[in-house]
Amino acid sequence: MKNICLLFLLLATVGFSQTGTLKGIVVDKQSENPLEGATIELLNMEVSTGVITDFDGKFVIEAVPIGRQVIRVSYIGYESVTLPNIEITSGKDVFVTVQLLESFNQLDEVVLTNEANKDQALNKLAKVSARQFGLEEVTRFSGGRSDVGRLAANFAGVSAPDDSRNDIVVRGNSPTGLLWRLEGIPIPSPNHYATLGTTGGPVSALNPNLLKNSDFITSAFPAEYGNAIGGVFDLGFRKGNADTYEYTIQTGIFTGVEAMAEGPLGTNNGSFLVAARYSLVGLLGVGAGGTAATPNYNDVSFNIDFGKVNKGNLSIFGIIGNSDIEFLGDDIDEDDLFAAEDENAFVDSRFGVFGIKYNLSLGDNSYLRSIASGSFASNEFIADRFINKDTPQERIIRFTAVDDSEVRFTLSTLFNSKINSRFNFRTGILTENYNIQSLLLDRTEQLDNDGDGDPDLTTFRDIDQNLNIVQPYIQGQYRITEKITLNAGLHSQYSSLNNQFAIGPRAALSYDFLPNHSLNVGYGLHFQNVPFTLLFLNENVNGSLVQTNRDLDFVESTHYVLGYDVKFGNAWRGKLEVYRQDIDKAAVESFPSSYSSLTEGADFGFDNDRVSLINEGSGFNQGLEVTLEKFFNDGYYGLLTGSFFESKYEGSDGIERNTPFNNGYVVNFLAGKEFKTGPSGKNILFFDTRLTASGGRYFTPIDLEASQQAGFEILREDLAFSQQIEDYFRWDLKFGLKINSKNKKRSHQFYVDLQNVTANENVFVRRYNRLTNQVDQVDQIGFFPDFGYKFQF
């Protein structure tokens, strides 16, 4: 570590005098059409520099000094915008998208910053419980592993106190309530080692180097989002550099070894962007992330923009990811997070998305966006268990076999029209065709009916099912006055599985009652199908296997939100939100029990014995969230978020209980500082830190005596989620150096990320050990140093 620090200090003293290039596009915020003739000024310069956008709304400013710069964008009849904190480097051109809002009745300038504006969503119809984020946040924060999911855990309302997975718990909801979207279409869980029905995983398959600024929404979503009750990740891929070829090579323990290329394509101002990654630990043949087994994973992501085609813009995009790991019992420790000492387990996962996107301009104020895509996700898991291990009678049997796959074809059409400066209208339809193939064989908790001395290998799922989910919607935004904006819409949802149909209103009102002060109110009625892993479970009915859950209705969720936003100058902002979420029609058992589908989804699998479920469960989430944020300015940033909440549910026994996600509180503090180094100040030495504290998750205690008699774990379901794990605490520290080349278009970045600096022993799980017949406590990952290097040229 000492040698690494000395290397950073040595490199930091080298002085350079390189410049970079700033490019961008200026568009109307409501119609998204380019604005020709907009003025872009580079501020804080000795000599004033300015350019005008071309016919396509694009601009280029060359020879921009290295460092963080500020631009002002103005256009007649529109509110001007100022974007500070644009980081210029020598290794890569910088591209920004500027959205200008047509003036209501005057030409006053509204100062927004590239960072400060991120408290507002890119989707102009998302007015409450929403914010945007970009590449810089994903890669900058310490402890984040360049993972979009782990980034969101720093925002108010989000809990993720699990070092082994990136599941997102939004306001006490199960992670299954999260919707992932890419380029406007829903996608399966974009994670390596993901399983059917879940939304998280140990390692993200999303490459942050391809992401453009995207949205994260935690409540009362606009009408275009459906089949989710917890939260929305609305992601997009950026376009490649349409003027010159650029390359990136980088490596990191969790991100792996990566190569990326981008550049111009064709004669219609097109571009390509493609990146490939392979796990570094897989290449080195070592374990990581809480296991001694070696994880192998790789992914390829791309965005190919063909430019203008028949008065529109055509592009294709996609991700392909593969992952596998072998857990061999002889190499497994008792505190392994994922495996057992008496099993050989083999995991093989696949994930992919391919889409075609066409944006057709319909005059100056309207556009039609159509997307066709196909996606797949598959997971194979085999567990062979040793019987009488390490004895002369040792033998091995197939104990569990899983072969799940989901193939999805999606069509999405959206029409957007800016009627005038006060009213914007949007409508569309999303159609998804699913093919679900699922095979689950398991001996867990089964009887020995065939008399061979082992629990029977029972078939819990064996299906090949097709279904359609159709989601039409309509929504609009009306600026009642210059200070009051109303968003309203309707979302409907239909499933062909059992011909169920639901419709729900969405609304949000924003009132800027004082300069830099605003109040926001939101409401939404949302629906989501019960996870397929539960819908298609088999039940033995009179000797026949029947899917007794397939007629379950959508789960319903009603959101109420009240928020207050304040800005302190150009760099500080505060936010306060209170919310209530009522959930109905959750899946519960038909006899009195503590089970509810609201408690599933924070692990790799689901209960396999929950059959003949009915839609009579309920739950609620309520809480208070506080955010104080100092956007990057004057060389430093800070973020303090606090979430104080309650998450409860009722099973069919009518008893109100904690959900496993009822942490009670989550507090995050993040800060970072940059120092200019070298005689010309063109290199950057940076430090980032993060502190996280939260309440522990609730769990169901183990009936030790019954488990010892049965030989497997038996829980006290009458005391479901009645005990709480100790509070979670973690401190991460990151430092590094950015170097800009002296004479060529090159830049380097090094960093060291020290995760869980204090080696705090946060509890992962308490589980029954069938080898020792005792309850073991397994802790999460202790102190773990990560590192990374990036070379751009």
PDB file of C-alpha atoms in Angstrom, residues 383-588:
ATOM      1  CA  ALA A 383     -26.260 -29.649  -6.457  1.00  0.00           C
ATOM      2  CA  ASP A 384     -24.824 -33.095  -5.731  1.00  0.00           C
ATOM      3  CA  ARG A 385     -24.806 -33.829  -2.006  1.00  0.00           C
ATOM      4  CA  PHE A 386     -22.448 -36.105  -0.121  1.00  0.00           C
ATOM      5  CA  ILE A 387     -24.098 -38.616   2.173  1.00  0.00           C
ATOM      6  CA  ASN A 388     -21.969 -39.801   5.135  1.00  0.00           C
ATOM      7  CA  LYS A 389     -19.163 -37.545   3.978  1.00  0.00           C
ATOM      8  CA  ASP A 390     -15.612 -38.464   5.024  1.00  0.00           C
ATOM      9  CA  THR A 391     -16.679 -41.956   6.129  1.00  0.00           C
ATOM     10  CA  PRO A 392     -16.264 -45.346   4.468  1.00  0.00           C
ATOM     11  CA  GLN A 393     -19.971 -45.162   3.570  1.00  0.00           C
ATOM     12  CA  GLU A 394     -19.581 -41.873   1.674  1.00  0.00           C
ATOM     13  CA  ARG A 395     -21.694 -41.569  -1.465  1.00  0.00           C
ATOM     14  CA  ILE A 396     -23.099 -38.723  -3.524  1.00  0.00           C
ATOM     15  CA  ILE A 397     -26.612 -38.158  -4.905  1.00  0.00           C
ATOM     16  CA  ARG A 398     -28.246 -35.571  -7.149  1.00  0.00           C
ATOM     17  CA  PHE A 399     -30.060 -33.396  -4.611  1.00  0.00           C
ATOM     18  CA  THR A 400     -31.245 -30.351  -6.594  1.00  0.00           C
ATOM     19  CA  ALA A 401     -31.578 -29.617 -10.306  1.00  0.00           C
ATOM     20  CA  VAL A 402     -32.818 -26.321 -11.754  1.00  0.00           C
ATOM     21  CA  ASP A 403     -33.113 -25.403 -15.423  1.00  0.00           C
ATOM     22  CA  ASP A 404     -34.955 -22.110 -15.901  1.00  0.00           C
ATOM     23  CA  SER A 405     -35.203 -19.900 -18.965  1.00  0.00           C
ATOM     24  CA  GLU A 406     -37.188 -16.868 -20.033  1.00  0.00           C
ATOM     25  CA  VAL A 407     -37.421 -15.700 -23.648  1.00  0.00           C
ATOM     26  CA  ARG A 408     -39.181 -12.400 -24.188  1.00  0.00           C
ATOM     27  CA  PHE A 409     -40.171 -10.516 -27.353  1.00  0.00           C
ATOM     28  CA  THR A 410     -41.150  -6.887 -26.809  1.00  0.00           C
ATOM     29  CA  LEU A 411     -42.764  -4.242 -29.000  1.00  0.00           C
ATOM     30  CA  SER A 412     -43.043  -0.659 -27.779  1.00  0.00           C
ATOM     31  CA  THR A 413     -44.515   2.356 -29.547  1.00  0.00           C
ATOM     32  CA  LEU A 414     -44.594   5.839 -28.023  1.00  0.00           C
ATOM     33  CA  PHE A 415     -46.060   9.014 -29.522  1.00  0.00           C
ATOM     34  CA  ASN A 416     -45.019  12.337 -27.982  1.00  0.00           C
ATOM     35  CA  SER A 417     -46.354  15.740 -29.006  1.00  0.00           C
ATOM     36  CA  LYS A 418     -45.642  19.210 -27.689  1.00  0.00           C
ATOM     37  CA  ILE A 419     -48.990  20.896 -28.244  1.00  0.00           C
ATOM     38  CA  ASN A 420     -47.669  24.268 -27.081  1.00  0.00           C
ATOM     39  CA  SER A 421     -45.263  25.668 -24.479  1.00  0.00           C
ATOM     40  CA  ARG A 422     -47.712  24.717 -21.716  1.00  0.00           C
ATOM     41  CA  PHE A 423     -49.017  21.285 -22.710  1.00  0.00           C
ATOM     42  CA  ASN A 424     -47.183  18.086 -23.649  1.00  0.00           C
ATOM     43  CA  PHE A 425     -49.002  14.863 -24.558  1.00  0.00           C
ATOM     44  CA  ARG A 426     -47.700  11.276 -24.621  1.00  0.00           C
ATOM     45  CA  THR A 427     -49.335   7.932 -25.322  1.00  0.00           C
ATOM     46  CA  GLY A 428     -48.096   4.469 -26.170  1.00  0.00           C
ATOM     47  CA  ILE A 429     -48.408   0.724 -25.834  1.00  0.00           C
ATOM     48  CA  LEU A 430     -46.004  -1.958 -24.660  1.00  0.00           C
ATOM     49  CA  THR A 431     -46.536  -5.610 -25.621  1.00  0.00           C
ATOM     50  CA  GLU A 432     -44.454  -8.443 -24.194  1.00  0.00           C
ATOM     51  CA  ASN A 433     -44.604 -12.087 -25.243  1.00  0.00           C
ATOM     52  CA  TYR A 434     -43.024 -14.490 -22.732  1.00  0.00           C
ATOM     53  CA  ASN A 435     -41.963 -18.085 -23.094  1.00  0.00           C
ATOM     54  CA  ILE A 436     -41.158 -19.522 -19.655  1.00  0.00           C
ATOM     55  CA  GLN A 437     -39.481 -22.897 -19.384  1.00  0.00           C
ATOM     56  CA  SER A 438     -38.786 -24.015 -15.853  1.00  0.00           C
ATOM     57  CA  LEU A 439     -37.696 -27.303 -14.338  1.00  0.00           C
ATOM     58  CA  LEU A 440     -37.143 -27.653 -10.589  1.00  0.00           C
ATOM     59  CA  LEU A 441     -36.272 -30.991  -9.003  1.00  0.00           C
ATOM     60  CA  ASP A 442     -35.423 -31.013  -5.312  1.00  0.00           C
ATOM     61  CA  ARG A 443     -35.163 -33.372  -2.346  1.00  0.00           C
ATOM     62  CA  THR A 444     -35.277 -30.652   0.325  1.00  0.00           C
ATOM     63  CA  GLU A 445     -37.811 -31.479   3.057  1.00  0.00           C
ATOM     64  CA  GLN A 446     -39.167 -34.451   1.046  1.00  0.00           C
ATOM     65  CA  LEU A 447     -40.179 -37.888   2.317  1.00  0.00           C
ATOM     66  CA  ASP A 448     -38.619 -41.208   1.283  1.00  0.00           C
ATOM     67  CA  ASN A 449     -41.667 -42.700  -0.435  1.00  0.00           C
ATOM     68  CA  ASP A 450     -39.694 -45.025  -2.710  1.00  0.00           C
ATOM     69  CA  GLY A 451     -37.757 -46.585   0.169  1.00  0.00           C
ATOM     70  CA  ASP A 452     -34.259 -46.045  -1.237  1.00  0.00           C
ATOM     71  CA  GLY A 453     -33.042 -44.377   1.954  1.00  0.00           C
ATOM     72  CA  ASP A 454     -32.979 -40.862   0.502  1.00  0.00           C
ATOM     73  CA  PRO A 455     -35.617 -38.113   0.286  1.00  0.00           C
ATOM     74  CA  ASP A 456     -37.463 -38.358  -3.012  1.00  0.00           C
ATOM     75  CA  LEU A 457     -36.325 -36.128  -5.885  1.00  0.00           C
ATOM     76  CA  THR A 458     -39.608 -34.258  -6.348  1.00  0.00           C
ATOM     77  CA  THR A 459     -40.708 -32.209  -9.375  1.00  0.00           C
ATOM     78  CA  PHE A 460     -41.866 -28.776  -8.200  1.00  0.00           C
ATOM     79  CA  ARG A 461     -41.927 -27.099 -11.591  1.00  0.00           C
ATOM     80  CA  ASP A 462     -41.909 -28.543 -15.087  1.00  0.00           C
ATOM     81  CA  ILE A 463     -43.464 -26.067 -17.467  1.00  0.00           C
ATOM     82  CA  ASP A 464     -43.260 -24.635 -20.968  1.00  0.00           C
ATOM     83  CA  GLN A 465     -45.629 -21.683 -20.844  1.00  0.00           C
ATOM     84  CA  ASN A 466     -46.387 -18.778 -23.196  1.00  0.00           C
ATOM     85  CA  LEU A 467     -48.188 -15.633 -22.127  1.00  0.00           C
ATOM     86  CA  ASN A 468     -48.614 -12.007 -23.156  1.00  0.00           C
ATOM     87  CA  ILE A 469     -48.602  -8.870 -21.033  1.00  0.00           C
ATOM     88  CA  VAL A 470     -49.963  -5.743 -22.748  1.00  0.00           C
ATOM     89  CA  GLN A 471     -49.642  -2.255 -21.246  1.00  0.00           C
ATOM     90  CA  PRO A 472     -51.337   0.726 -22.966  1.00  0.00           C
ATOM     91  CA  TYR A 473     -50.966   4.163 -21.345  1.00  0.00           C
ATOM     92  CA  ILE A 474     -51.731   7.830 -21.830  1.00  0.00           C
ATOM     93  CA  GLN A 475     -50.257  10.790 -19.980  1.00  0.00           C
ATOM     94  CA  GLY A 476     -49.708  14.501 -20.227  1.00  0.00           C
ATOM     95  CA  GLN A 477     -48.009  17.477 -18.649  1.00  0.00           C
ATOM     96  CA  TYR A 478     -49.741  20.827 -18.261  1.00  0.00           C
ATOM     97  CA  ARG A 479     -48.027  23.981 -16.977  1.00  0.00           C
ATOM     98  CA  ILE A 480     -50.985  25.588 -15.238  1.00  0.00           C
ATOM     99  CA  THR A 481     -48.938  28.648 -14.397  1.00  0.00           C
ATOM    100  CA  GLU A 482     -45.241  29.380 -14.564  1.00  0.00           C
ATOM    101  CA  LYS A 483     -44.927  27.953 -11.045  1.00  0.00           C
ATOM    102  CA  ILE A 484     -47.442  25.095 -11.099  1.00  0.00           C
ATOM    103  CA  THR A 485     -47.086  21.972 -13.251  1.00  0.00           C
ATOM    104  CA  LEU A 486     -49.497  19.035 -13.370  1.00  0.00           C
ATOM    105  CA  ASN A 487     -48.625  15.570 -14.681  1.00  0.00           C
ATOM    106  CA  ALA A 488     -51.439  13.057 -15.034  1.00  0.00           C
ATOM    107  CA  GLY A 489     -52.078   9.794 -16.812  1.00  0.00           C
ATOM    108  CA  LEU A 490     -53.613   6.336 -16.910  1.00  0.00           C
ATOM    109  CA  HIS A 491     -51.806   2.993 -17.104  1.00  0.00           C
ATOM    110  CA  SER A 492     -53.534  -0.276 -17.932  1.00  0.00           C
ATOM    111  CA  GLN A 493     -52.244  -3.823 -17.819  1.00  0.00           C
ATOM    112  CA  TYR A 494     -53.535  -7.094 -19.287  1.00  0.00           C
ATOM    113  CA  SER A 495     -52.236 -10.654 -18.865  1.00  0.00           C
ATOM    114  CA  SER A 496     -53.262 -13.468 -21.191  1.00  0.00           C
ATOM    115  CA  LEU A 497     -52.405 -16.087 -18.560  1.00  0.00           C
ATOM    116  CA  ASN A 498     -55.762 -15.674 -16.842  1.00  0.00           C
ATOM    117  CA  ASN A 499     -57.262 -12.744 -18.793  1.00  0.00           C
ATOM    118  CA  GLN A 500     -56.916 -10.297 -15.928  1.00  0.00           C
ATOM    119  CA  PHE A 501     -57.074  -6.564 -16.662  1.00  0.00           C
ATOM    120  CA  ALA A 502     -56.275  -3.601 -14.424  1.00  0.00           C
ATOM    121  CA  ILE A 503     -56.195   0.164 -14.866  1.00  0.00           C
ATOM    122  CA  GLY A 504     -54.640   2.724 -12.562  1.00  0.00           C
ATOM    123  CA  PRO A 505     -54.410   6.532 -12.463  1.00  0.00           C
ATOM    124  CA  ARG A 506     -51.121   8.388 -11.939  1.00  0.00           C
ATOM    125  CA  ALA A 507     -50.741  12.062 -11.013  1.00  0.00           C
ATOM    126  CA  ALA A 508     -48.138  14.514  -9.722  1.00  0.00           C
ATOM    127  CA  LEU A 509     -48.314  18.235  -8.980  1.00  0.00           C
ATOM    128  CA  SER A 510     -45.297  20.517  -8.602  1.00  0.00           C
ATOM    129  CA  TYR A 511     -45.537  24.021  -7.117  1.00  0.00           C
ATOM    130  CA  ASP A 512     -42.550  26.400  -7.096  1.00  0.00           C
ATOM    131  CA  PHE A 513     -43.988  28.623  -4.378  1.00  0.00           C
ATOM    132  CA  LEU A 514     -40.765  30.594  -3.854  1.00  0.00           C
ATOM    133  CA  PRO A 515     -37.527  30.949  -5.825  1.00  0.00           C
ATOM    134  CA  ASN A 516     -35.534  27.727  -5.223  1.00  0.00           C
ATOM    135  CA  HIS A 517     -38.368  26.230  -3.136  1.00  0.00           C
ATOM    136  CA  SER A 518     -40.921  23.731  -4.414  1.00  0.00           C
ATOM    137  CA  LEU A 519     -43.592  21.369  -3.140  1.00  0.00           C
ATOM    138  CA  ASN A 520     -44.448  18.107  -4.909  1.00  0.00           C
ATOM    139  CA  VAL A 521     -47.414  15.783  -4.465  1.00  0.00           C
ATOM    140  CA  GLY A 522     -47.696  12.397  -6.138  1.00  0.00           C
ATOM    141  CA  TYR A 523     -50.201   9.550  -6.377  1.00  0.00           C
ATOM    142  CA  GLY A 524     -50.206   6.285  -8.278  1.00  0.00           C
ATOM    143  CA  LEU A 525     -52.035   2.973  -8.469  1.00  0.00           C
ATOM    144  CA  HIS A 526     -49.632   0.257  -9.670  1.00  0.00           C
ATOM    145  CA  PHE A 527     -49.871  -3.446 -10.527  1.00  0.00           C
ATOM    146  CA  GLN A 528     -47.451  -6.347 -10.840  1.00  0.00           C
ATOM    147  CA  ASN A 529     -47.805 -10.033 -11.550  1.00  0.00           C
ATOM    148  CA  VAL A 530     -46.721 -12.537  -8.894  1.00  0.00           C
ATOM    149  CA  PRO A 531     -43.230 -13.886  -9.785  1.00  0.00           C
ATOM    150  CA  PHE A 532     -43.336 -16.696 -12.360  1.00  0.00           C
ATOM    151  CA  THR A 533     -41.429 -18.976  -9.980  1.00  0.00           C
ATOM    152  CA  LEU A 534     -44.486 -18.935  -7.718  1.00  0.00           C
ATOM    153  CA  LEU A 535     -47.168 -18.820 -10.415  1.00  0.00           C
ATOM    154  CA  PHE A 536     -46.049 -22.087 -11.994  1.00  0.00           C
ATOM    155  CA  LEU A 537     -45.388 -24.234  -8.935  1.00  0.00           C
ATOM    156  CA  ASN A 538     -46.827 -27.750  -9.051  1.00  0.00           C
ATOM    157  CA  GLU A 539     -49.146 -29.194  -6.426  1.00  0.00           C
ATOM    158  CA  ASN A 540     -50.007 -32.870  -6.186  1.00  0.00           C
ATOM    159  CA  VAL A 541     -53.802 -32.989  -6.423  1.00  0.00           C
ATOM    160  CA  ASN A 542     -55.211 -36.508  -6.318  1.00  0.00           C
ATOM    161  CA  GLY A 543     -52.068 -37.904  -7.896  1.00  0.00           C
ATOM    162  CA  SER A 544     -51.828 -35.277 -10.638  1.00  0.00           C
ATOM    163  CA  LEU A 545     -49.447 -32.269 -10.760  1.00  0.00           C
ATOM    164  CA  VAL A 546     -51.506 -29.063 -11.026  1.00  0.00           C
ATOM    165  CA  GLN A 547     -50.372 -25.416 -11.173  1.00  0.00           C
ATOM    166  CA  THR A 548     -52.705 -24.120  -8.479  1.00  0.00           C
ATOM    167  CA  ASN A 549     -51.191 -20.605  -8.424  1.00  0.00           C
ATOM    168  CA  ARG A 550     -51.494 -19.686 -12.105  1.00  0.00           C
ATOM    169  CA  ASP A 551     -54.799 -17.810 -11.683  1.00  0.00           C
ATOM    170  CA  LEU A 552     -53.431 -15.363  -9.115  1.00  0.00           C
ATOM    171  CA  ASP A 553     -54.347 -11.721  -9.813  1.00  0.00           C
ATOM    172  CA  PHE A 554     -51.929  -8.802 -10.061  1.00  0.00           C
ATOM    173  CA  VAL A 555     -50.617  -7.457  -6.768  1.00  0.00           C
ATOM    174  CA  GLU A 556     -51.931  -3.890  -6.257  1.00  0.00           C
ATOM    175  CA  SER A 557     -50.003  -0.997  -4.757  1.00  0.00           C
ATOM    176  CA  THR A 558     -51.165   2.545  -4.028  1.00  0.00           C
ATOM    177  CA  HIS A 559     -48.496   5.239  -3.582  1.00  0.00           C
ATOM    178  CA  TYR A 560     -48.882   8.621  -1.853  1.00  0.00           C
ATOM    179  CA  VAL A 561     -45.944  11.070  -1.788  1.00  0.00           C
ATOM    180  CA  LEU A 562     -45.408  14.592  -0.453  1.00  0.00           C
ATOM    181  CA  GLY A 563     -42.059  16.271  -1.095  1.00  0.00           C
ATOM    182  CA  TYR A 564     -40.258  19.541  -0.455  1.00  0.00           C
ATOM    183  CA  ASP A 565     -37.192  20.652  -2.421  1.00  0.00           C
ATOM    184  CA  VAL A 566     -34.897  23.584  -1.715  1.00  0.00           C
ATOM    185  CA  LYS A 567     -31.747  24.790  -3.457  1.00  0.00           C
ATOM    186  CA  PHE A 568     -29.053  26.722  -1.650  1.00  0.00           C
ATOM    187  CA  GLY A 569     -27.331  28.649  -4.408  1.00  0.00           C
ATOM    188  CA  ASN A 570     -25.973  26.758  -7.391  1.00  0.00           C
ATOM    189  CA  ALA A 571     -24.311  23.842  -5.620  1.00  0.00           C
ATOM    190  CA  TRP A 572     -26.433  22.798  -2.629  1.00  0.00           C
ATOM    191  CA  ARG A 573     -29.858  21.272  -2.416  1.00  0.00           C
ATOM    192  CA  GLY A 574     -32.066  19.712   0.229  1.00  0.00           C
ATOM    193  CA  LYS A 575     -34.992  17.348  -0.152  1.00  0.00           C
ATOM    194  CA  LEU A 576     -37.607  15.999   2.241  1.00  0.00           C
ATOM    195  CA  GLU A 577     -40.189  13.373   1.295  1.00  0.00           C
ATOM    196  CA  VAL A 578     -42.848  11.548   3.258  1.00  0.00           C
ATOM    197  CA  TYR A 579     -44.667   8.607   1.735  1.00  0.00           C
ATOM    198  CA  ARG A 580     -47.215   5.896   2.287  1.00  0.00           C
ATOM    199  CA  GLN A 581     -47.658   2.746   0.214  1.00  0.00           C
ATOM    200  CA  ASP A 582     -50.589   0.373   0.677  1.00  0.00           C
ATOM    201  CA  ILE A 583     -50.309  -3.088  -0.894  1.00  0.00           C
ATOM    202  CA  ASP A 584     -53.252  -5.394  -1.536  1.00  0.00           C
ATOM    203  CA  LYS A 585     -53.824  -8.737  -3.239  1.00  0.00           C
ATOM    204  CA  ALA A 586     -50.471 -10.165  -2.180  1.00  0.00           C
ATOM    205  CA  ALA A 587     -50.273 -13.946  -2.557  1.00  0.00           C
ATOM    206  CA  VAL A 588     -50.788 -15.819   0.743  1.00  0.00           C
TER     207      VAL A 588
END
